[in-house]
């Protein structure tokens, strides 16, 4: 029985994450998640206390997916120059829809989510900040140059590239410009 429940929880969570990422959190209600997943309302409430609980679980799942992806992409880099190249090439691949585990590119789920919540003290907003801090820490741990300016520049340009690529669709130009700027800074 527990295995079946776990599969239903996973189905609900995957459905919610997909719907939230593609359409926005505030435009998707519990009934839509139930309808698309084909899971009974009672089953949803057996696994989640409500929509906020489901949102937090979706954020956590996306965080795990993204962090595992980024760790794998940056795992073999041996220099700051290579890290910058690999990071932005990986982002370009995601922007182009070539990173299956991240799904179709719809911008950053955490930026999109935090934009939908006006209270920066909410658990949801704080989790979005936590994700960004964890991404920064992962990148910083891979850098040889401990310069705060370099990590700040990498993270600012990464966030700018994600947002600009989503809004304009001109990802290749943005990625190349970001890499060029960062290579000048790393010296």
C-alpha positions as protocol buffer text, in pm:
chain_id: "A"
residue {
  index: 1
  type: UNK
  ca { x: 0 y: 0 z: 0 }
}
residue {
  index: 2
  type: UNK
  ca { x: 284 y: 242 z: 90 }
}
residue {
  index: 3
  type: UNK
  ca { x: 451 y: 190 z: -251 }
}
residue {
  index: 4
  type: UNK
  ca { x: 127 y: 278 z: -430 }
}
residue {
  index: 5
  type: UNK
  ca { x: 90 y: 592 z: -214 }
}
residue {
  index: 6
  type: UNK
  ca { x: 447 y: 695 z: -290 }
}
residue {
  index: 7
  type: UNK
  ca { x: 382 y: 656 z: -661 }
}
residue {
  index: 8
  type: UNK
  ca { x: 67 y: 867 z: -631 }
}
residue {
  index: 9
  type: UNK
  ca { x: 255 y: 1129 z: -430 }
}
residue {
  index: 10
  type: UNK
  ca { x: 525 y: 1133 z: -697 }
}
residue {
  index: 11
  type: UNK
  ca { x: 262 y: 1165 z: -971 }
}
residue {
  index: 12
  type: UNK
  ca { x: 96 y: 1456 z: -788 }
}
residue {
  index: 13
  type: UNK
  ca { x: 429 y: 1626 z: -730 }
}
residue {
  index: 14
  type: UNK
  ca { x: 549 y: 1582 z: -1089 }
}
residue {
  index: 15
  type: UNK
  ca { x: 216 y: 1706 z: -1221 }
}
residue {
  index: 16
  type: UNK
  ca { x: 215 y: 2008 z: -991 }
}
residue {
  index: 17
  type: UNK
  ca { x: 575 y: 2097 z: -1074 }
}
residue {
  index: 18
  type: UNK
  ca { x: 508 y: 2075 z: -1446 }
}
residue {
  index: 19
  type: UNK
  ca { x: 190 y: 2283 z: -1425 }
}
residue {
  index: 20
  type: UNK
  ca { x: 341 y: 2541 z: -1189 }
}
residue {
  index: 21
  type: UNK
  ca { x: 652 y: 2581 z: -1404 }
}
residue {
  index: 22
  type: UNK
  ca { x: 466 y: 2608 z: -1735 }
}
residue {
  index: 23
  type: UNK
  ca { x: 168 y: 2817 z: -1624 }
}
residue {
  index: 24
  type: UNK
  ca { x: 260 y: 2985 z: -1296 }
}
residue {
  index: 25
  type: UNK
  ca { x: 166 y: 2892 z: -944 }
}
residue {
  index: 26
  type: UNK
  ca { x: -120 y: 3137 z: -892 }
}
residue {
  index: 27
  type: UNK
  ca { x: -294 y: 3029 z: -1213 }
}
residue {
  index: 28
  type: UNK
  ca { x: -300 y: 2662 z: -1112 }
}
residue {
  index: 29
  type: UNK
  ca { x: -535 y: 2540 z: -843 }
}
residue {
  index: 30
  type: UNK
  ca { x: -549 y: 2213 z: -656 }
}
residue {
  index: 31
  type: UNK
  ca { x: -840 y: 2096 z: -873 }
}
residue {
  index: 32
  type: UNK
  ca { x: -628 y: 2137 z: -1189 }
}
residue {
  index: 33
  type: UNK
  ca { x: -347 y: 1928 z: -1035 }
}
residue {
  index: 34
  type: UNK
  ca { x: -602 y: 1662 z: -938 }
}
residue {
  index: 35
  type: UNK
  ca { x: -763 y: 1664 z: -1284 }
}
residue {
  index: 36
  type: UNK
  ca { x: -436 y: 1641 z: -1478 }
}
residue {
  index: 37
  type: UNK
  ca { x: -282 y: 1380 z: -1248 }
}
residue {
  index: 38
  type: UNK
  ca { x: -597 y: 1169 z: -1230 }
}
residue {
  index: 39
  type: UNK
  ca { x: -547 y: 1129 z: -855 }
}
residue {
  index: 40
  type: UNK
  ca { x: -836 y: 1167 z: -610 }
}
residue {
  index: 41
  type: UNK
  ca { x: -861 y: 1483 z: -399 }
}
residue {
  index: 42
  type: UNK
  ca { x: -851 y: 1274 z: -80 }
}
residue {
  index: 43
  type: UNK
  ca { x: -524 y: 1117 z: -193 }
}
residue {
  index: 44
  type: UNK
  ca { x: -373 y: 1460 z: -256 }
}
residue {
  index: 45
  type: UNK
  ca { x: -468 y: 1570 z: 95 }
}
residue {
  index: 46
  type: UNK
  ca { x: -326 y: 1247 z: 237 }
}
residue {
  index: 47
  type: UNK
  ca { x: 13 y: 1356 z: 102 }
}
residue {
  index: 48
  type: UNK
  ca { x: -3 y: 1736 z: 120 }
}
residue {
  index: 49
  type: UNK
  ca { x: -166 y: 1968 z: 374 }
}
residue {
  index: 50
  type: UNK
  ca { x: -274 y: 2210 z: 104 }
}
residue {
  index: 51
  type: UNK
  ca { x: -149 y: 2411 z: -190 }
}
residue {
  index: 52
  type: UNK
  ca { x: 137 y: 2579 z: -1 }
}
residue {
  index: 53
  type: UNK
  ca { x: 265 y: 2238 z: 109 }
}
residue {
  index: 54
  type: UNK
  ca { x: 245 y: 2116 z: -250 }
}
residue {
  index: 55
  type: UNK
  ca { x: 429 y: 2430 z: -370 }
}
residue {
  index: 56
  type: UNK
  ca { x: 706 y: 2374 z: -116 }
}
residue {
  index: 57
  type: UNK
  ca { x: 740 y: 2011 z: -224 }
}
residue {
  index: 58
  type: UNK
  ca { x: 754 y: 2119 z: -591 }
}
residue {
  index: 59
  type: UNK
  ca { x: 1020 y: 2379 z: -510 }
}
residue {
  index: 60
  type: UNK
  ca { x: 1223 y: 2120 z: -324 }
}
residue {
  index: 61
  type: UNK
  ca { x: 1194 y: 1871 z: -610 }
}
residue {
  index: 62
  type: UNK
  ca { x: 1301 y: 2130 z: -867 }
}
residue {
  index: 63
  type: UNK
  ca { x: 1588 y: 2235 z: -641 }
}
residue {
  index: 64
  type: UNK
  ca { x: 1712 y: 1875 z: -620 }
}
residue {
  index: 65
  type: UNK
  ca { x: 1682 y: 1826 z: -996 }
}
residue {
  index: 66
  type: UNK
  ca { x: 1862 y: 2151 z: -1076 }
}
residue {
  index: 67
  type: UNK
  ca { x: 2139 y: 2104 z: -819 }
}
residue {
  index: 68
  type: UNK
  ca { x: 2210 y: 1747 z: -936 }
}
residue {
  index: 69
  type: UNK
  ca { x: 2218 y: 1870 z: -1297 }
}
residue {
  index: 70
  type: UNK
  ca { x: 2450 y: 2161 z: -1216 }
}
residue {
  index: 71
  type: UNK
  ca { x: 2680 y: 1947 z: -1001 }
}
residue {
  index: 72
  type: UNK
  ca { x: 2712 y: 1696 z: -1284 }
}
residue {
  index: 73
  type: UNK
  ca { x: 2780 y: 1971 z: -1539 }
}
residue {
  index: 74
  type: UNK
  ca { x: 3047 y: 2145 z: -1329 }
}
residue {
  index: 75
  type: UNK
  ca { x: 3187 y: 1832 z: -1166 }
}
residue {
  index: 76
  type: UNK
  ca { x: 3484 y: 1780 z: -1394 }
}
residue {
  index: 77
  type: UNK
  ca { x: 3593 y: 2141 z: -1442 }
}
residue {
  index: 78
  type: UNK
  ca { x: 3952 y: 2205 z: -1336 }
}
residue {
  index: 79
  type: UNK
  ca { x: 3994 y: 2579 z: -1389 }
}
residue {
  index: 80
  type: UNK
  ca { x: 3787 y: 2893 z: -1346 }
}
residue {
  index: 81
  type: UNK
  ca { x: 3805 y: 2952 z: -1721 }
}
residue {
  index: 82
  type: UNK
  ca { x: 3663 y: 2605 z: -1786 }
}
residue {
  index: 83
  type: UNK
  ca { x: 3397 y: 2645 z: -1515 }
}
residue {
  index: 84
  type: UNK
  ca { x: 3272 y: 2966 z: -1677 }
}
residue {
  index: 85
  type: UNK
  ca { x: 3264 y: 2804 z: -2021 }
}
residue {
  index: 86
  type: UNK
  ca { x: 3088 y: 2489 z: -1900 }
}
residue {
  index: 87
  type: UNK
  ca { x: 2838 y: 2679 z: -1685 }
}
residue {
  index: 88
  type: UNK
  ca { x: 2726 y: 2907 z: -1966 }
}
residue {
  index: 89
  type: UNK
  ca { x: 2736 y: 2632 z: -2233 }
}
residue {
  index: 90
  type: UNK
  ca { x: 2512 y: 2426 z: -2004 }
}
residue {
  index: 91
  type: UNK
  ca { x: 2276 y: 2720 z: -1957 }
}
residue {
  index: 92
  type: UNK
  ca { x: 2263 y: 2767 z: -2336 }
}
residue {
  index: 93
  type: UNK
  ca { x: 2180 y: 2399 z: -2377 }
}
residue {
  index: 94
  type: UNK
  ca { x: 1894 y: 2441 z: -2126 }
}
residue {
  index: 95
  type: UNK
  ca { x: 1771 y: 2759 z: -2297 }
}
residue {
  index: 96
  type: UNK
  ca { x: 1765 y: 2568 z: -2627 }
}
residue {
  index: 97
  type: UNK
  ca { x: 1558 y: 2285 z: -2479 }
}
residue {
  index: 98
  type: UNK
  ca { x: 1841 y: 2031 z: -2487 }
}
residue {
  index: 99
  type: UNK
  ca { x: 1848 y: 1941 z: -2117 }
}
residue {
  index: 100
  type: UNK
  ca { x: 1572 y: 1681 z: -2084 }
}
residue {
  index: 101
  type: UNK
  ca { x: 1587 y: 1654 z: -1706 }
}
residue {
  index: 102
  type: UNK
  ca { x: 1519 y: 2028 z: -1672 }
}
residue {
  index: 103
  type: UNK
  ca { x: 1232 y: 2020 z: -1921 }
}
residue {
  index: 104
  type: UNK
  ca { x: 1138 y: 2293 z: -2164 }
}
residue {
  index: 105
  type: UNK
  ca { x: 1287 y: 2629 z: -2075 }
}
residue {
  index: 106
  type: UNK
  ca { x: 1041 y: 2868 z: -1906 }
}
residue {
  index: 107
  type: UNK
  ca { x: 1290 y: 3083 z: -1718 }
}
residue {
  index: 108
  type: UNK
  ca { x: 1391 y: 3013 z: -1361 }
}
residue {
  index: 109
  type: UNK
  ca { x: 1120 y: 2841 z: -1158 }
}
residue {
  index: 110
  type: UNK
  ca { x: 1250 y: 3011 z: -843 }
}
residue {
  index: 111
  type: UNK
  ca { x: 1252 y: 3362 z: -989 }
}
residue {
  index: 112
  type: UNK
  ca { x: 908 y: 3303 z: -1139 }
}
residue {
  index: 113
  type: UNK
  ca { x: 774 y: 3168 z: -811 }
}
residue {
  index: 114
  type: UNK
  ca { x: 917 y: 3444 z: -595 }
}
residue {
  index: 115
  type: UNK
  ca { x: 766 y: 3702 z: -832 }
}
residue {
  index: 116
  type: UNK
  ca { x: 423 y: 3556 z: -757 }
}
residue {
  index: 117
  type: UNK
  ca { x: 456 y: 3596 z: -380 }
}
residue {
  index: 118
  type: UNK
  ca { x: 465 y: 3947 z: -238 }
}
residue {
  index: 119
  type: UNK
  ca { x: 573 y: 3852 z: 113 }
}
residue {
  index: 120
  type: UNK
  ca { x: 952 y: 3806 z: 119 }
}
residue {
  index: 121
  type: UNK
  ca { x: 918 y: 3645 z: 463 }
}
residue {
  index: 122
  type: UNK
  ca { x: 695 y: 3362 z: 341 }
}
residue {
  index: 123
  type: UNK
  ca { x: 834 y: 3009 z: 345 }
}
residue {
  index: 124
  type: UNK
  ca { x: 798 y: 3001 z: -33 }
}
residue {
  index: 125
  type: UNK
  ca { x: 999 y: 3320 z: -88 }
}
residue {
  index: 126
  type: UNK
  ca { x: 1262 y: 3209 z: 161 }
}
residue {
  index: 127
  type: UNK
  ca { x: 1297 y: 2874 z: -16 }
}
residue {
  index: 128
  type: UNK
  ca { x: 1353 y: 3054 z: -347 }
}
residue {
  index: 129
  type: UNK
  ca { x: 1634 y: 3254 z: -181 }
}
residue {
  index: 130
  type: UNK
  ca { x: 1774 y: 2935 z: -31 }
}
residue {
  index: 131
  type: UNK
  ca { x: 1792 y: 2779 z: -378 }
}
residue {
  index: 132
  type: UNK
  ca { x: 1984 y: 3077 z: -515 }
}
residue {
  index: 133
  type: UNK
  ca { x: 2225 y: 3064 z: -219 }
}
residue {
  index: 134
  type: UNK
  ca { x: 2284 y: 2693 z: -276 }
}
residue {
  index: 135
  type: UNK
  ca { x: 2355 y: 2745 z: -647 }
}
residue {
  index: 136
  type: UNK
  ca { x: 2598 y: 3023 z: -560 }
}
residue {
  index: 137
  type: UNK
  ca { x: 2770 y: 2801 z: -302 }
}
residue {
  index: 138
  type: UNK
  ca { x: 2806 y: 2515 z: -548 }
}
residue {
  index: 139
  type: UNK
  ca { x: 2967 y: 2744 z: -807 }
}
residue {
  index: 140
  type: UNK
  ca { x: 3188 y: 2908 z: -546 }
}
residue {
  index: 141
  type: UNK
  ca { x: 3310 y: 2568 z: -424 }
}
residue {
  index: 142
  type: UNK
  ca { x: 3421 y: 2484 z: -779 }
}
residue {
  index: 143
  type: UNK
  ca { x: 3616 y: 2809 z: -826 }
}
residue {
  index: 144
  type: UNK
  ca { x: 3992 y: 2827 z: -772 }
}
residue {
  index: 145
  type: UNK
  ca { x: 3984 y: 3207 z: -745 }
}
residue {
  index: 146
  type: UNK
  ca { x: 3815 y: 3301 z: -418 }
}
residue {
  index: 147
  type: UNK
  ca { x: 3752 y: 3658 z: -535 }
}
residue {
  index: 148
  type: UNK
  ca { x: 3412 y: 3783 z: -419 }
}
residue {
  index: 149
  type: UNK
  ca { x: 3398 y: 3995 z: -735 }
}
residue {
  index: 150
  type: UNK
  ca { x: 3430 y: 3689 z: -959 }
}
residue {
  index: 151
  type: UNK
  ca { x: 3160 y: 3485 z: -785 }
}
residue {
  index: 152
  type: UNK
  ca { x: 2932 y: 3791 z: -774 }
}
residue {
  index: 153
  type: UNK
  ca { x: 2986 y: 3853 z: -1145 }
}
residue {
  index: 154
  type: UNK
  ca { x: 2925 y: 3488 z: -1236 }
}
residue {
  index: 155
  type: UNK
  ca { x: 2602 y: 3473 z: -1036 }
}
residue {
  index: 156
  type: UNK
  ca { x: 2472 y: 3810 z: -1155 }
}
residue {
  index: 157
  type: UNK
  ca { x: 2544 y: 3728 z: -1518 }
}
residue {
  index: 158
  type: UNK
  ca { x: 2396 y: 3380 z: -1480 }
}
residue {
  index: 159
  type: UNK
  ca { x: 2073 y: 3523 z: -1339 }
}
residue {
  index: 160
  type: UNK
  ca { x: 2066 y: 3795 z: -1602 }
}
residue {
  index: 161
  type: UNK
  ca { x: 2125 y: 3541 z: -1878 }
}
residue {
  index: 162
  type: UNK
  ca { x: 1840 y: 3320 z: -1755 }
}
residue {
  index: 163
  type: UNK
  ca { x: 1596 y: 3610 z: -1733 }
}
residue {
  index: 164
  type: UNK
  ca { x: 1702 y: 3775 z: -2059 }
}
residue {
  index: 165
  type: UNK
  ca { x: 1704 y: 3446 z: -2251 }
}
residue {
  index: 166
  type: UNK
  ca { x: 1349 y: 3377 z: -2136 }
}
residue {
  index: 167
  type: UNK
  ca { x: 1221 y: 3727 z: -2206 }
}
residue {
  index: 168
  type: UNK
  ca { x: 1393 y: 3785 z: -2541 }
}
residue {
  index: 169
  type: UNK
  ca { x: 1477 y: 3443 z: -2678 }
}
residue {
  index: 170
  type: UNK
  ca { x: 1824 y: 3577 z: -2767 }
}
residue {
  index: 171
  type: UNK
  ca { x: 2015 y: 3336 z: -2550 }
}
residue {
  index: 172
  type: UNK
  ca { x: 2322 y: 3274 z: -2767 }
}
residue {
  index: 173
  type: UNK
  ca { x: 2415 y: 3644 z: -2771 }
}
residue {
  index: 174
  type: UNK
  ca { x: 2359 y: 3680 z: -2396 }
}
residue {
  index: 175
  type: UNK
  ca { x: 2560 y: 3368 z: -2314 }
}
residue {
  index: 176
  type: UNK
  ca { x: 2853 y: 3471 z: -2532 }
}
residue {
  index: 177
  type: UNK
  ca { x: 2855 y: 3823 z: -2391 }
}
residue {
  index: 178
  type: UNK
  ca { x: 2847 y: 3688 z: -2034 }
}
residue {
  index: 179
  type: UNK
  ca { x: 3136 y: 3451 z: -2102 }
}
residue {
  index: 180
  type: UNK
  ca { x: 3343 y: 3728 z: -2263 }
}
residue {
  index: 181
  type: UNK
  ca { x: 3290 y: 3960 z: -1966 }
}
residue {
  index: 182
  type: UNK
  ca { x: 3373 y: 3688 z: -1714 }
}
residue {
  index: 183
  type: UNK
  ca { x: 3691 y: 3583 z: -1893 }
}
residue {
  index: 184
  type: UNK
  ca { x: 3812 y: 3941 z: -1874 }
}
residue {
  index: 185
  type: UNK
  ca { x: 3735 y: 3952 z: -1502 }
}
residue {
  index: 186
  type: UNK
  ca { x: 3894 y: 3623 z: -1411 }
}
residue {
  index: 187
  type: UNK
  ca { x: 4245 y: 3744 z: -1501 }
}
